[in-house]
Amino acid sequence: MAKLKNLAGLKSSVGGVSRRSGMAIFAIVARSLQQISTLVITLLAAAFLMPAEYGVYALGIIFLTLIQTLTYSGFYNFIITSPEDDREVLGTSFWLITGLATAASIVLALAAFPLEWLYDATDLALVLILLAASQPFASFGAWASAALLRREATNVNFVVMFFQNLTALVGGVILLVMWQSLFALVAYRFIRVGAGLIFYLIAGARFPGFAFSKALAKRAVAYSGGLYGSRFLAFLSKYAAEILLGLYYTAAEVGLYRFGSRFANSATDVLVQPMSSFAISHLGVAARTDRQFERPARRFIGAIALLSGMMGAIVIVFAEDILKLFFDEAYLGAAVIAYALATRAAIGTGNTIMEPLFSATGQTGWILTFNAVSAVCSLMVILATLPFGYAAVSWGQVVVILGASMWAFTMIKWKAGLPVAGMMRDYLVALAVAAVFGLCLFWGYDTLKELVAADDLVQLIAGFVLGGVLIPLFLVAGYVLRVFTLDVFRG
């Protein structure tokens, strides 16, 4: 009988691991489809458009990203973490999010023609107006996503993301192939927004009615003010390089920088963004229950550092060969940008965990302080390196993000009152494992290119196969060293 119980327990344990593994894979696929679709559209745009044309769209997306950044913060976090009654929280927050997105869209539309004149970029005004028009509708998707995370329906949220991103990918590819134009990229954004509306409605999101609590709205505004300020400053820190490159040089440099950043970020965000979604969900549960934050924070710090570091290594090893093989040589300059920004993603784990952790502890004002100082430092470095070109700007940002990540851990200790020795241990060990993975991949790929007597495409495919073999081995190493666990994908 004891043996049977042990066997049943073993089967249950294996089944639990299998379910978490399946959820991990699906979460990564669902969330990464957004990055994959963005990357595919970027690659197609680079095939059909010159850097100057793509630069106009890139400038439009930068300003649109500010609205999206505000939509997925503040009130969004309030929905997930607030212990108030569900009906009041969801109803009040819906109107707050929609109103904020609408107001920001109007401001962007009014600024469209002045920005076109400032950047001397033809068609920029029309691009900005069209993109701004989509954002009030996109705010419904943000509200619905937060509502699902509040119900701990993280898996349902990822299912919606999967179908939304798949629809956007297919529609965007068809549009660009048939209509090789700057405005095909704008239409692609509308497909993404429309697909999100449809699939969130199918998943059960419904109009919350006219429930609105003034008292709750005041608490939501007080809670969200620091987050919105910090997100705006984080936006400046992340995109100031592109904004200033367009002013100092031309839209072509913006297009090249944007292409390199999309190339690197689409790869690393495949893993970081799903992890961020799970982190805010897990820490939100802790905020509403036992308020024990150290253990979930450590789980995510190790996992984010390891996964983003390994993906960054893949970008660094293969970027130049991919650009040489598939793109016009005008885009080769993007390789150095990709190297720098892939490195930045790997070492920026402290920044990544900062917002969900301090949102959960209710200390959003410190997020604002953190991002204010980080943004000032970033801007100073950009201004100092701008005359030396986009390569210097890119690597300058790596230095800034490393310093900011260290400061994030310091603030977690001083202001959140959590012990950080274990967090720093997990962060450094995870980065070390990722670095060894990168060295093994680099050495193995270099050896394969000497051994495989074939064209460049076959060698590149062989390199990706090698990477596919190494990844699970190093994930197991991360598990053994206690910096990676499938529990982060639970929920």
Coordinates of C-alpha atoms in Angstrom, one line a residue:
M1 CA 0.0 0.0 0.0
A2 CA 2.9 2.4 0.9
K3 CA 4.5 1.6 -2.5
L4 CA 1.2 2.4 -4.3
K5 CA 1.0 5.7 -2.4
N6 CA 4.5 6.6 -3.2
L7 CA 3.9 5.7 -6.9
A8 CA 0.8 7.9 -6.9
G9 CA 2.7 10.7 -5.3
L10 CA 5.5 10.3 -7.9
K11 CA 2.9 10.4 -10.8
S12 CA 1.3 13.5 -9.3
S13 CA 4.7 15.2 -9.0
V14 CA 5.7 14.3 -12.5
G15 CA 2.3 15.5 -13.7
G16 CA 2.7 18.8 -11.9
V17 CA 6.2 19.3 -13.5
S18 CA 4.7 18.4 -16.9
R19 CA 1.9 20.9 -16.5
R20 CA 4.3 23.7 -15.3
S21 CA 6.6 22.8 -18.2
G22 CA 3.8 23.0 -20.7
M23 CA 2.6 26.3 -19.2
A24 CA 6.1 27.7 -19.3
I25 CA 6.4 26.8 -23.0
F26 CA 3.0 28.1 -23.9
A27 CA 3.5 31.3 -21.9
I28 CA 6.8 32.0 -23.7
V29 CA 5.2 31.1 -27.1
A30 CA 2.1 33.3 -26.4
R31 CA 4.0 36.3 -25.2
S32 CA 6.9 35.9 -27.5
L33 CA 4.6 35.9 -30.5
Q34 CA 4.3 39.6 -30.0
Q35 CA 8.0 40.0 -30.2
I36 CA 8.2 37.5 -33.1
S37 CA 5.5 39.4 -35.0
T38 CA 7.3 42.7 -34.3
L39 CA 10.6 41.2 -35.4
V40 CA 9.1 39.6 -38.6
I41 CA 7.4 42.9 -39.5
T42 CA 10.6 44.8 -38.8
L43 CA 12.6 42.4 -41.0
L44 CA 10.1 42.7 -43.8
A45 CA 10.0 46.5 -43.5
A46 CA 13.8 46.5 -43.7
A47 CA 13.6 44.3 -46.9
F48 CA 11.1 46.7 -48.6
L49 CA 12.0 50.1 -47.1
M50 CA 15.2 52.1 -46.7
P51 CA 16.4 53.2 -43.2
A52 CA 15.0 56.7 -43.7
E53 CA 11.5 55.5 -44.5
Y54 CA 11.5 53.0 -41.6
G55 CA 12.8 55.8 -39.4
V56 CA 9.6 57.8 -39.9
Y57 CA 7.5 54.8 -38.7
A58 CA 10.0 54.3 -35.8
L59 CA 9.6 57.8 -34.6
G60 CA 5.8 57.4 -34.7
I61 CA 6.0 54.2 -32.7
I62 CA 8.3 55.8 -30.1
F63 CA 5.7 58.5 -29.3
L64 CA 2.9 55.9 -29.4
T65 CA 4.9 53.7 -27.0
L66 CA 4.6 56.5 -24.4
I67 CA 0.8 56.1 -24.4
Q68 CA 1.0 52.4 -24.3
T69 CA 3.5 52.6 -21.4
L70 CA 1.0 54.7 -19.4
T71 CA -1.9 52.4 -20.3
Y72 CA -0.1 49.3 -18.9
S73 CA 1.0 50.9 -15.6
G74 CA -0.6 52.8 -12.8
F75 CA -4.3 52.0 -12.9
Y76 CA -3.4 48.7 -14.6
N77 CA -1.3 47.7 -11.5
F78 CA -4.0 49.1 -9.2
I79 CA -6.5 46.6 -10.7
I80 CA -4.2 43.7 -10.0
T81 CA -3.1 44.6 -6.4
S82 CA -6.1 46.5 -4.9
P83 CA -7.9 44.5 -2.1
E84 CA -11.1 46.5 -2.7
D85 CA -14.4 45.1 -4.1
D86 CA -14.0 43.6 -7.6
R87 CA -17.0 45.4 -9.1
E88 CA -15.9 48.9 -7.9
V89 CA -12.2 48.3 -8.8
L90 CA -12.9 47.1 -12.3
G91 CA -15.6 49.7 -13.1
T92 CA -13.7 52.7 -11.8
S93 CA -10.4 51.6 -13.3
F94 CA -12.0 51.0 -16.7
W95 CA -13.1 54.7 -17.0
L96 CA -9.8 55.9 -15.6
I97 CA -7.7 53.9 -18.1
T98 CA -10.0 54.8 -21.0
G99 CA -9.9 58.5 -20.1
L100 CA -6.2 58.6 -19.8
A101 CA -5.6 56.8 -23.1
T102 CA -8.0 59.1 -24.9
A103 CA -6.5 62.3 -23.5
A104 CA -3.0 61.2 -24.3
S105 CA -4.1 60.3 -27.9
I106 CA -5.6 63.8 -28.4
V107 CA -2.4 65.4 -27.2
L108 CA -0.3 63.3 -29.6
A109 CA -2.6 64.1 -32.5
L110 CA -2.3 67.8 -31.8
A111 CA 1.4 67.6 -31.6
A112 CA 1.7 65.6 -34.9
F113 CA 2.4 68.5 -37.3
P114 CA 4.8 70.3 -35.0
L115 CA 6.8 67.1 -34.6
E116 CA 6.8 66.5 -38.4
W117 CA 8.3 70.0 -38.8
L118 CA 10.8 69.5 -36.0
Y119 CA 12.1 66.2 -37.4
D120 CA 11.8 67.3 -41.1
A121 CA 10.2 63.9 -41.7
T122 CA 7.6 63.6 -44.5
D123 CA 4.4 61.7 -43.5
L124 CA 5.3 61.7 -39.8
A125 CA 2.2 63.8 -38.9
L126 CA -0.2 61.5 -40.7
V127 CA 1.4 58.4 -39.1
L128 CA 1.1 59.9 -35.6
I129 CA -2.5 60.9 -36.1
L130 CA -3.5 57.4 -37.3
L131 CA -1.6 55.7 -34.6
A132 CA -3.1 57.9 -31.9
A133 CA -6.6 57.1 -33.1
S134 CA -6.1 53.4 -32.2
Q135 CA -5.2 53.9 -28.6
P136 CA -8.6 54.6 -26.9
F137 CA -9.6 51.2 -28.3
A138 CA -6.3 49.6 -27.2
S139 CA -7.0 50.7 -23.6
F140 CA -9.8 48.1 -23.4
G141 CA -7.3 45.4 -24.0
A142 CA -5.1 46.8 -21.1
W143 CA -8.1 46.9 -18.8
A144 CA -9.2 43.3 -19.7
S145 CA -5.7 42.0 -19.3
A146 CA -5.4 43.4 -15.8
A147 CA -8.9 42.1 -14.9
L148 CA -7.8 38.5 -15.9
L149 CA -4.6 38.8 -13.9
R150 CA -6.6 40.0 -10.9
R151 CA -8.7 36.8 -11.1
E152 CA -5.4 34.9 -11.3
A153 CA -6.4 33.8 -14.8
T154 CA -2.9 34.2 -16.1
N155 CA -3.2 31.3 -18.4
V156 CA -6.3 32.7 -20.1
N157 CA -4.5 36.0 -20.5
F158 CA -1.7 34.2 -22.4
V159 CA -4.2 32.4 -24.6
V160 CA -5.7 35.7 -25.6
M161 CA -2.2 37.1 -26.2
F162 CA -1.4 34.1 -28.4
F163 CA -4.3 34.5 -30.7
Q164 CA -4.0 38.3 -30.8
N165 CA -0.3 38.1 -31.7
L166 CA -0.9 35.3 -34.3
T167 CA -3.6 37.3 -36.0
A168 CA -1.4 40.4 -36.0
L169 CA 1.6 38.4 -37.4
V170 CA -0.4 36.9 -40.3
G171 CA -2.2 40.1 -41.1
G172 CA 0.9 42.2 -41.0
V173 CA 2.9 39.9 -43.2
I174 CA 0.1 39.8 -45.8
L175 CA -0.2 43.6 -45.7
L176 CA 3.5 44.3 -46.1
V177 CA 4.0 41.7 -48.9
M178 CA 1.0 43.1 -50.9
W179 CA 1.4 46.8 -50.0
Q180 CA 5.1 47.7 -49.6
S181 CA 4.5 51.0 -47.9
L182 CA 5.1 52.9 -44.7
F183 CA 1.3 52.9 -44.1
A184 CA 1.1 49.1 -44.3
L185 CA 3.0 49.2 -40.9
V186 CA 0.3 51.6 -39.6
A187 CA -2.4 49.2 -40.7
Y188 CA -0.6 46.4 -38.9
R189 CA -1.0 48.2 -35.6
F190 CA -4.7 48.5 -36.2
I191 CA -4.9 44.8 -36.8
R192 CA -3.2 44.1 -33.5
V193 CA -5.6 46.4 -31.6
G194 CA -8.7 45.0 -33.3
A195 CA -7.6 41.4 -32.7
G196 CA -7.1 42.2 -29.0
L197 CA -10.6 43.7 -28.7
I198 CA -12.2 40.6 -30.3
F199 CA -10.3 38.0 -28.4
Y200 CA -10.7 39.6 -25.0
L201 CA -14.4 39.8 -25.6
I202 CA -14.4 36.1 -26.5
A203 CA -12.4 35.4 -23.3
G204 CA -15.2 36.9 -21.2
A205 CA -14.2 40.6 -20.9
R206 CA -17.4 42.6 -20.8
F207 CA -18.2 46.3 -20.5
P208 CA -18.1 46.9 -16.7
G209 CA -21.1 49.2 -16.7
F210 CA -21.1 52.7 -15.3
A211 CA -19.9 51.9 -11.8
F212 CA -17.6 54.6 -10.7
S213 CA -16.4 55.4 -7.1
K214 CA -14.9 58.8 -6.6
A215 CA -13.3 57.7 -3.3
L216 CA -11.8 54.7 -5.0
A217 CA -10.7 56.8 -8.0
K218 CA -8.8 59.1 -5.6
R219 CA -7.0 56.2 -4.1
A220 CA -6.2 54.8 -7.5
V221 CA -4.8 58.2 -8.6
A222 CA -2.7 58.5 -5.4
Y223 CA -1.4 54.9 -5.9
S224 CA -0.7 55.4 -9.7
G225 CA 0.9 58.8 -9.7
G226 CA 4.3 57.5 -8.8
L227 CA 4.0 54.7 -11.3
Y228 CA 3.0 57.0 -14.2
G229 CA 5.8 59.4 -13.4
S230 CA 8.3 56.6 -13.2
R231 CA 7.1 55.1 -16.5
F232 CA 7.4 58.4 -18.2
L233 CA 11.0 58.7 -16.9
A234 CA 11.7 55.1 -17.9
F235 CA 10.4 55.9 -21.3
L236 CA 12.8 58.8 -21.6
S237 CA 15.6 56.7 -20.4
K238 CA 14.9 54.0 -23.0
Y239 CA 13.9 56.1 -26.0
A240 CA 15.8 59.3 -25.5
A241 CA 18.6 58.0 -27.8
E242 CA 16.3 57.6 -30.7
I243 CA 14.5 60.9 -30.1
L244 CA 17.8 62.8 -29.9
L245 CA 19.4 60.9 -32.8
G246 CA 16.5 62.1 -35.0
L247 CA 17.2 65.7 -34.0
Y248 CA 21.0 65.5 -34.1
Y249 CA 21.3 63.4 -37.3
T250 CA 18.4 62.3 -39.6
A251 CA 15.5 59.8 -39.7
A252 CA 17.9 57.3 -41.3
E253 CA 19.9 57.0 -38.1
V254 CA 16.7 56.6 -36.1
G255 CA 15.7 53.8 -38.5
L256 CA 19.0 52.1 -38.1
Y257 CA 19.1 52.4 -34.3
R258 CA 15.5 51.3 -34.1
F259 CA 16.2 48.3 -36.3
G260 CA 19.1 47.2 -34.2
S261 CA 17.1 47.7 -31.0
R262 CA 14.1 45.8 -32.3
F263 CA 16.4 43.0 -33.4
A264 CA 17.9 42.6 -29.9
N265 CA 14.8 43.5 -27.9
S266 CA 12.4 41.3 -29.8
A267 CA 14.7 38.4 -28.9
T268 CA 15.3 39.2 -25.2
D269 CA 11.7 40.4 -24.6
V270 CA 10.5 37.0 -25.8
L271 CA 11.4 35.8 -22.3
V272 CA 11.5 39.0 -20.2
Q273 CA 7.9 40.1 -20.9
P274 CA 6.2 36.8 -20.0
M275 CA 8.3 36.8 -16.8
S276 CA 7.3 40.3 -16.0
S277 CA 3.6 39.4 -16.4
F278 CA 4.0 36.4 -14.1
A279 CA 6.0 38.4 -11.6
I280 CA 3.4 41.1 -11.1
S281 CA 0.7 38.4 -10.8
H282 CA 2.6 36.4 -8.2
L283 CA 3.6 39.5 -6.2
G284 CA 0.1 40.8 -6.5
V285 CA -1.2 37.7 -4.8
A286 CA 1.4 38.1 -2.1
A287 CA 0.3 41.7 -1.6
R288 CA -3.3 40.5 -1.1
T289 CA -2.5 37.6 1.2
D290 CA 0.6 36.9 3.3
R291 CA 2.8 39.9 2.1
Q292 CA 5.8 37.6 2.0
F293 CA 7.8 39.1 -1.0
E294 CA 11.3 37.8 -0.7
R295 CA 10.8 34.3 -2.0
P296 CA 8.8 35.2 -5.2
A297 CA 11.2 38.1 -5.9
R298 CA 14.2 35.8 -5.7
R299 CA 12.6 33.2 -8.0
F300 CA 12.0 35.9 -10.7
I301 CA 15.3 37.6 -10.4
G302 CA 17.2 34.4 -11.1
A303 CA 14.9 33.3 -13.9
I304 CA 14.9 36.7 -15.6
A305 CA 18.7 37.1 -15.4
L306 CA 19.3 33.6 -16.7
L307 CA 16.8 33.6 -19.6
S308 CA 17.5 37.1 -20.8
G309 CA 21.2 36.5 -20.5
M310 CA 21.0 33.3 -22.6
M311 CA 18.9 35.0 -25.2
G312 CA 21.2 38.0 -25.3
A313 CA 24.1 35.6 -25.9
I314 CA 22.3 34.1 -28.9
V315 CA 21.8 37.6 -30.4
I316 CA 25.4 38.5 -29.9
V317 CA 26.7 35.3 -31.5
F318 CA 24.4 35.3 -34.6
A319 CA 23.5 38.9 -35.2
E320 CA 26.2 39.9 -37.7
D321 CA 25.8 36.7 -39.8
I322 CA 22.0 37.2 -40.0
L323 CA 22.3 40.8 -41.1
K324 CA 24.9 39.9 -43.7
L325 CA 22.9 37.0 -45.1
F326 CA 19.4 38.5 -45.3
F327 CA 19.6 42.3 -45.4
D328 CA 20.9 45.2 -47.5
E329 CA 24.4 46.2 -46.3
A330 CA 22.9 49.6 -45.3
Y331 CA 21.6 47.8 -42.2
L332 CA 24.9 46.2 -41.2
G333 CA 25.6 49.1 -38.8
A334 CA 22.7 47.8 -36.6
A335 CA 24.9 44.8 -35.5
V336 CA 26.8 46.9 -32.9
I337 CA 23.5 48.3 -31.6
A338 CA 22.1 44.7 -31.2
Y339 CA 25.2 43.6 -29.3
A340 CA 24.9 46.5 -26.8
L341 CA 21.1 46.3 -26.3
A342 CA 21.2 42.5 -25.9
T343 CA 23.8 43.0 -23.1
R344 CA 21.7 45.7 -21.6
A345 CA 18.7 43.4 -21.3
A346 CA 20.7 40.7 -19.6
I347 CA 22.2 43.0 -16.9
G348 CA 19.0 45.0 -16.3
T349 CA 17.2 42.5 -14.0
G350 CA 17.2 44.8 -11.1
N351 CA 15.2 47.4 -13.2
T352 CA 12.8 44.7 -14.4
I353 CA 11.8 43.5 -10.9
M354 CA 11.7 47.0 -9.4
E355 CA 8.3 48.0 -10.6
P356 CA 6.3 44.8 -9.8
L357 CA 7.9 44.5 -6.4
F358 CA 7.4 48.1 -5.2
S359 CA 3.9 48.1 -6.8
A360 CA 3.0 45.1 -4.6
T361 CA 4.4 46.7 -1.5
G362 CA 2.5 49.9 -2.2
Q363 CA 5.7 52.1 -2.4
T364 CA 5.2 53.4 -5.9
G365 CA 6.7 56.8 -5.0
W366 CA 10.1 55.1 -4.8
I367 CA 9.7 53.8 -8.3
L368 CA 9.3 57.4 -9.5
T369 CA 12.5 58.4 -7.6
F370 CA 14.4 55.5 -9.0
N371 CA 13.4 56.2 -12.6
A372 CA 14.0 59.9 -12.2
V373 CA 17.6 59.5 -11.3
S374 CA 18.1 56.7 -13.9
A375 CA 16.5 58.9 -16.6
V376 CA 18.8 61.9 -15.7
C377 CA 21.9 59.7 -15.8
S378 CA 20.8 58.1 -19.1
L379 CA 20.1 61.5 -20.7
M380 CA 23.5 62.8 -19.6
V381 CA 25.3 59.8 -21.0
I382 CA 23.4 60.1 -24.3
L383 CA 24.2 63.8 -24.6
A384 CA 27.9 63.0 -23.9
T385 CA 28.1 60.2 -26.4
L386 CA 25.8 61.5 -29.2
P387 CA 28.5 63.3 -31.2
F388 CA 30.4 60.0 -31.4
G389 CA 27.6 58.2 -33.2
Y390 CA 25.0 55.5 -32.4
A391 CA 27.5 52.9 -31.4
A392 CA 28.9 55.1 -28.5
V393 CA 25.3 55.9 -27.5
S394 CA 24.4 52.2 -27.4
W395 CA 27.3 51.1 -25.2
G396 CA 26.8 54.2 -23.0
Q397 CA 23.4 52.9 -22.1
V398 CA 24.8 49.5 -21.1
V399 CA 26.9 51.3 -18.4
V400 CA 23.8 53.3 -17.3
I401 CA 21.6 50.2 -17.0
L402 CA 24.3 48.3 -15.0
G403 CA 24.5 51.1 -12.5
A404 CA 20.7 51.4 -12.3
S405 CA 20.3 47.6 -11.7
M406 CA 22.8 47.8 -8.8
W407 CA 20.9 50.8 -7.4
A408 CA 17.6 48.9 -7.7
F409 CA 18.9 46.1 -5.4
T410 CA 20.0 48.8 -3.0
M411 CA 16.6 50.4 -2.9
I412 CA 14.9 47.0 -2.4
K413 CA 17.0 46.6 0.8
W414 CA 16.7 50.1 2.1
K415 CA 13.1 51.0 1.1
A416 CA 11.3 47.7 0.8
G417 CA 13.0 46.2 3.8
L418 CA 13.9 43.0 2.1
P419 CA 17.2 41.1 2.4
V420 CA 19.1 41.3 -0.9
A421 CA 22.1 39.1 -0.3
G422 CA 20.2 36.1 -1.7
M423 CA 18.8 38.1 -4.6
M424 CA 22.3 39.4 -5.6
R425 CA 23.6 35.8 -5.3
D426 CA 20.9 34.6 -7.7
Y427 CA 21.4 37.5 -10.1
L428 CA 25.2 37.0 -10.3
V429 CA 25.1 33.2 -10.5
A430 CA 22.4 33.4 -13.3
L431 CA 24.5 35.9 -15.3
A432 CA 27.5 33.6 -14.9
V433 CA 25.6 30.6 -16.2
A434 CA 24.4 32.7 -19.1
A435 CA 27.9 33.9 -19.9
V436 CA 29.3 30.4 -19.9
F437 CA 26.4 29.4 -22.2
G438 CA 27.4 32.3 -24.5
L439 CA 31.0 31.2 -24.6
C440 CA 30.1 27.6 -25.4
L441 CA 27.8 28.7 -28.1
F442 CA 30.4 31.1 -29.6
W443 CA 33.1 28.4 -29.5
G444 CA 30.8 25.7 -30.9
Y445 CA 29.4 27.9 -33.7
D446 CA 32.9 29.0 -34.7
T447 CA 34.0 25.3 -34.8
L448 CA 31.0 24.4 -36.8
K449 CA 31.7 27.0 -39.4
E450 CA 35.1 25.5 -39.9
L451 CA 33.8 21.9 -40.0
V452 CA 30.6 22.4 -42.1
A453 CA 31.7 22.9 -45.7
A454 CA 28.5 24.5 -46.9
D455 CA 27.0 27.9 -47.6
D456 CA 26.4 30.5 -44.9
L457 CA 22.7 29.6 -44.5
V458 CA 23.5 26.0 -43.7
Q459 CA 26.2 27.1 -41.2
L460 CA 23.7 29.4 -39.5
I461 CA 21.1 26.7 -39.2
A462 CA 23.7 24.4 -37.7
G463 CA 24.5 27.1 -35.2
F464 CA 20.8 27.4 -34.2
V465 CA 20.6 23.6 -33.8
L466 CA 23.6 23.8 -31.5
G467 CA 21.9 26.5 -29.5
G468 CA 18.8 24.4 -29.2
V469 CA 20.9 21.5 -27.7
L470 CA 22.7 23.8 -25.3
I471 CA 19.7 25.6 -23.9
P472 CA 18.0 22.8 -21.9
L473 CA 21.4 21.7 -20.6
F474 CA 22.0 25.2 -19.1
L475 CA 18.5 25.5 -17.8
V476 CA 19.2 22.3 -15.9
A477 CA 22.4 23.8 -14.6
G478 CA 20.4 26.8 -13.5
Y479 CA 18.0 24.6 -11.7
V480 CA 20.8 22.7 -9.9
L481 CA 22.3 26.1 -8.9
R482 CA 18.9 27.2 -7.6
V483 CA 18.5 30.2 -9.9
F484 CA 15.8 28.7 -12.1
T485 CA 12.5 26.9 -11.4
L486 CA 9.4 26.2 -13.4
D487 CA 7.3 27.6 -10.4
V488 CA 7.7 31.0 -12.0
F489 CA 5.3 29.9 -14.7
R490 CA 2.6 28.8 -12.2
G491 CA -0.7 30.7 -12.3

